[in-house]
Amino acid sequence: LAKLTGDAFDADEGIELIRDDAGSMEFGVPESALKGHAFHTYSLKSRDGTVEFQIRHNVCGRRVYADGTADAVLFLANKIAAGDKGDGKVFSMIDVLSEGGL
């Protein structure tokens, strides 16, 4: 987002980590997901503070990560079985999704 504004971004000042249960629940994490979650909000504010744009993604639980890992392993196994060596390509989850994984 800093690239959009041309402003410098200092990760030490611009990122707030919440690692305690009470703070996590205040942020919206359900109690049932306290042991495994990923809640992230990215904010872009105008210089005068009158406009704010946010992107959020919230994950409750760890199953989605396990399922994604299994899909990635299957994707790679299928590549190997088809004789595709990748020619040095580093695959991403976008490649897995593009071929129907997940």
C-alpha positions in Angstrom: 0.0 0.0 0.0 2.9 2.3 0.6 3.8 1.9 -3.1 0.4 3.4 -4.0 0.9 6.5 -1.9 4.6 7.0 -2.5 5.1 7.2 1.3 7.8 5.4 3.2 6.6 2.4 5.3 8.2 1.4 8.5 7.2 -2.1 9.5 8.2 -1.5 13.1 5.8 1.3 13.4 3.2 0.3 10.8 2.4 -3.2 12.0 0.6 -4.1 15.2 0.8 -7.6 16.4 -1.8 -8.9 18.8 -0.8 -12.1 20.4 -2.9 -12.4 23.6 -6.3 -14.0 23.8 -8.2 -11.0 25.1 -6.7 -8.7 22.4 -7.5 -11.3 19.7 -11.1 -11.6 20.8 -11.4 -7.7 20.8 -10.1 -7.8 17.2 -12.9 -10.3 16.3 -11.4 -13.7 16.7 -13.9 -16.2 18.0 -12.9 -17.9 21.2 -13.2 -21.3 19.4 -10.4 -20.1 17.0 -7.9 -18.7 19.5 -5.5 -21.7 19.1 -5.4 -21.4 15.3 -6.3 -18.3 13.4 -5.0 -15.6 11.0 -6.8 -12.3 11.1 -5.2 -9.5 9.1 -6.3 -6.0 8.2 -4.4 -3.7 5.8 -5.3 -0.1 5.9 -4.5 2.8 3.7 -5.4 6.3 5.0 -5.3 9.6 3.3 -2.7 12.1 4.5 -5.4 14.2 6.2 -7.1 11.2 7.8 -10.5 11.8 6.2 -10.5 8.6 4.0 -9.5 5.1 4.9 -9.5 2.0 2.7 -9.2 -1.5 4.3 -8.6 -5.0 3.1 -9.3 -7.8 5.5 -8.8 -11.5 5.5 -9.7 -13.7 8.5 -9.1 -17.4 8.9 -10.5 -19.4 11.8 -8.8 -22.7 12.5 -6.0 -24.5 10.8 -7.8 -27.0 8.6 -7.6 -24.7 5.5 -3.8 -24.7 5.8 -3.7 -28.5 6.1 -6.1 -28.8 3.1 -4.0 -26.4 1.1 -0.8 -28.3 1.9 -2.4 -31.6 0.8 -3.6 -30.0 -2.4 -0.1 -28.6 -3.1 1.5 -32.1 -2.5 -1.1 -33.6 -4.9 -0.3 -30.9 -7.5 3.4 -31.6 -7.3 2.9 -35.4 -7.4 0.7 -35.0 -10.5 3.4 -32.8 -12.1 6.1 -35.5 -11.4 3.8 -38.3 -12.7 3.3 -36.3 -15.9 7.0 -36.0 -16.4 6.9 -32.2 -15.8 10.2 -31.3 -14.1 9.3 -27.6 -13.8 12.6 -26.5 -15.4 13.5 -24.6 -12.3 10.1 -23.0 -11.9 9.0 -22.3 -8.3 5.3 -23.1 -8.1 2.9 -21.1 -6.0 -0.6 -21.7 -4.7 -1.8 -19.7 -7.7 -0.5 -22.6 -9.9 -2.4 -25.1 -7.7 -5.6 -23.1 -8.0 -5.2 -22.6 -11.7 -5.1 -26.3 -12.2 -8.2 -26.9 -10.1 -6.7 -27.5 -6.7 -8.5 -26.5 -3.5 
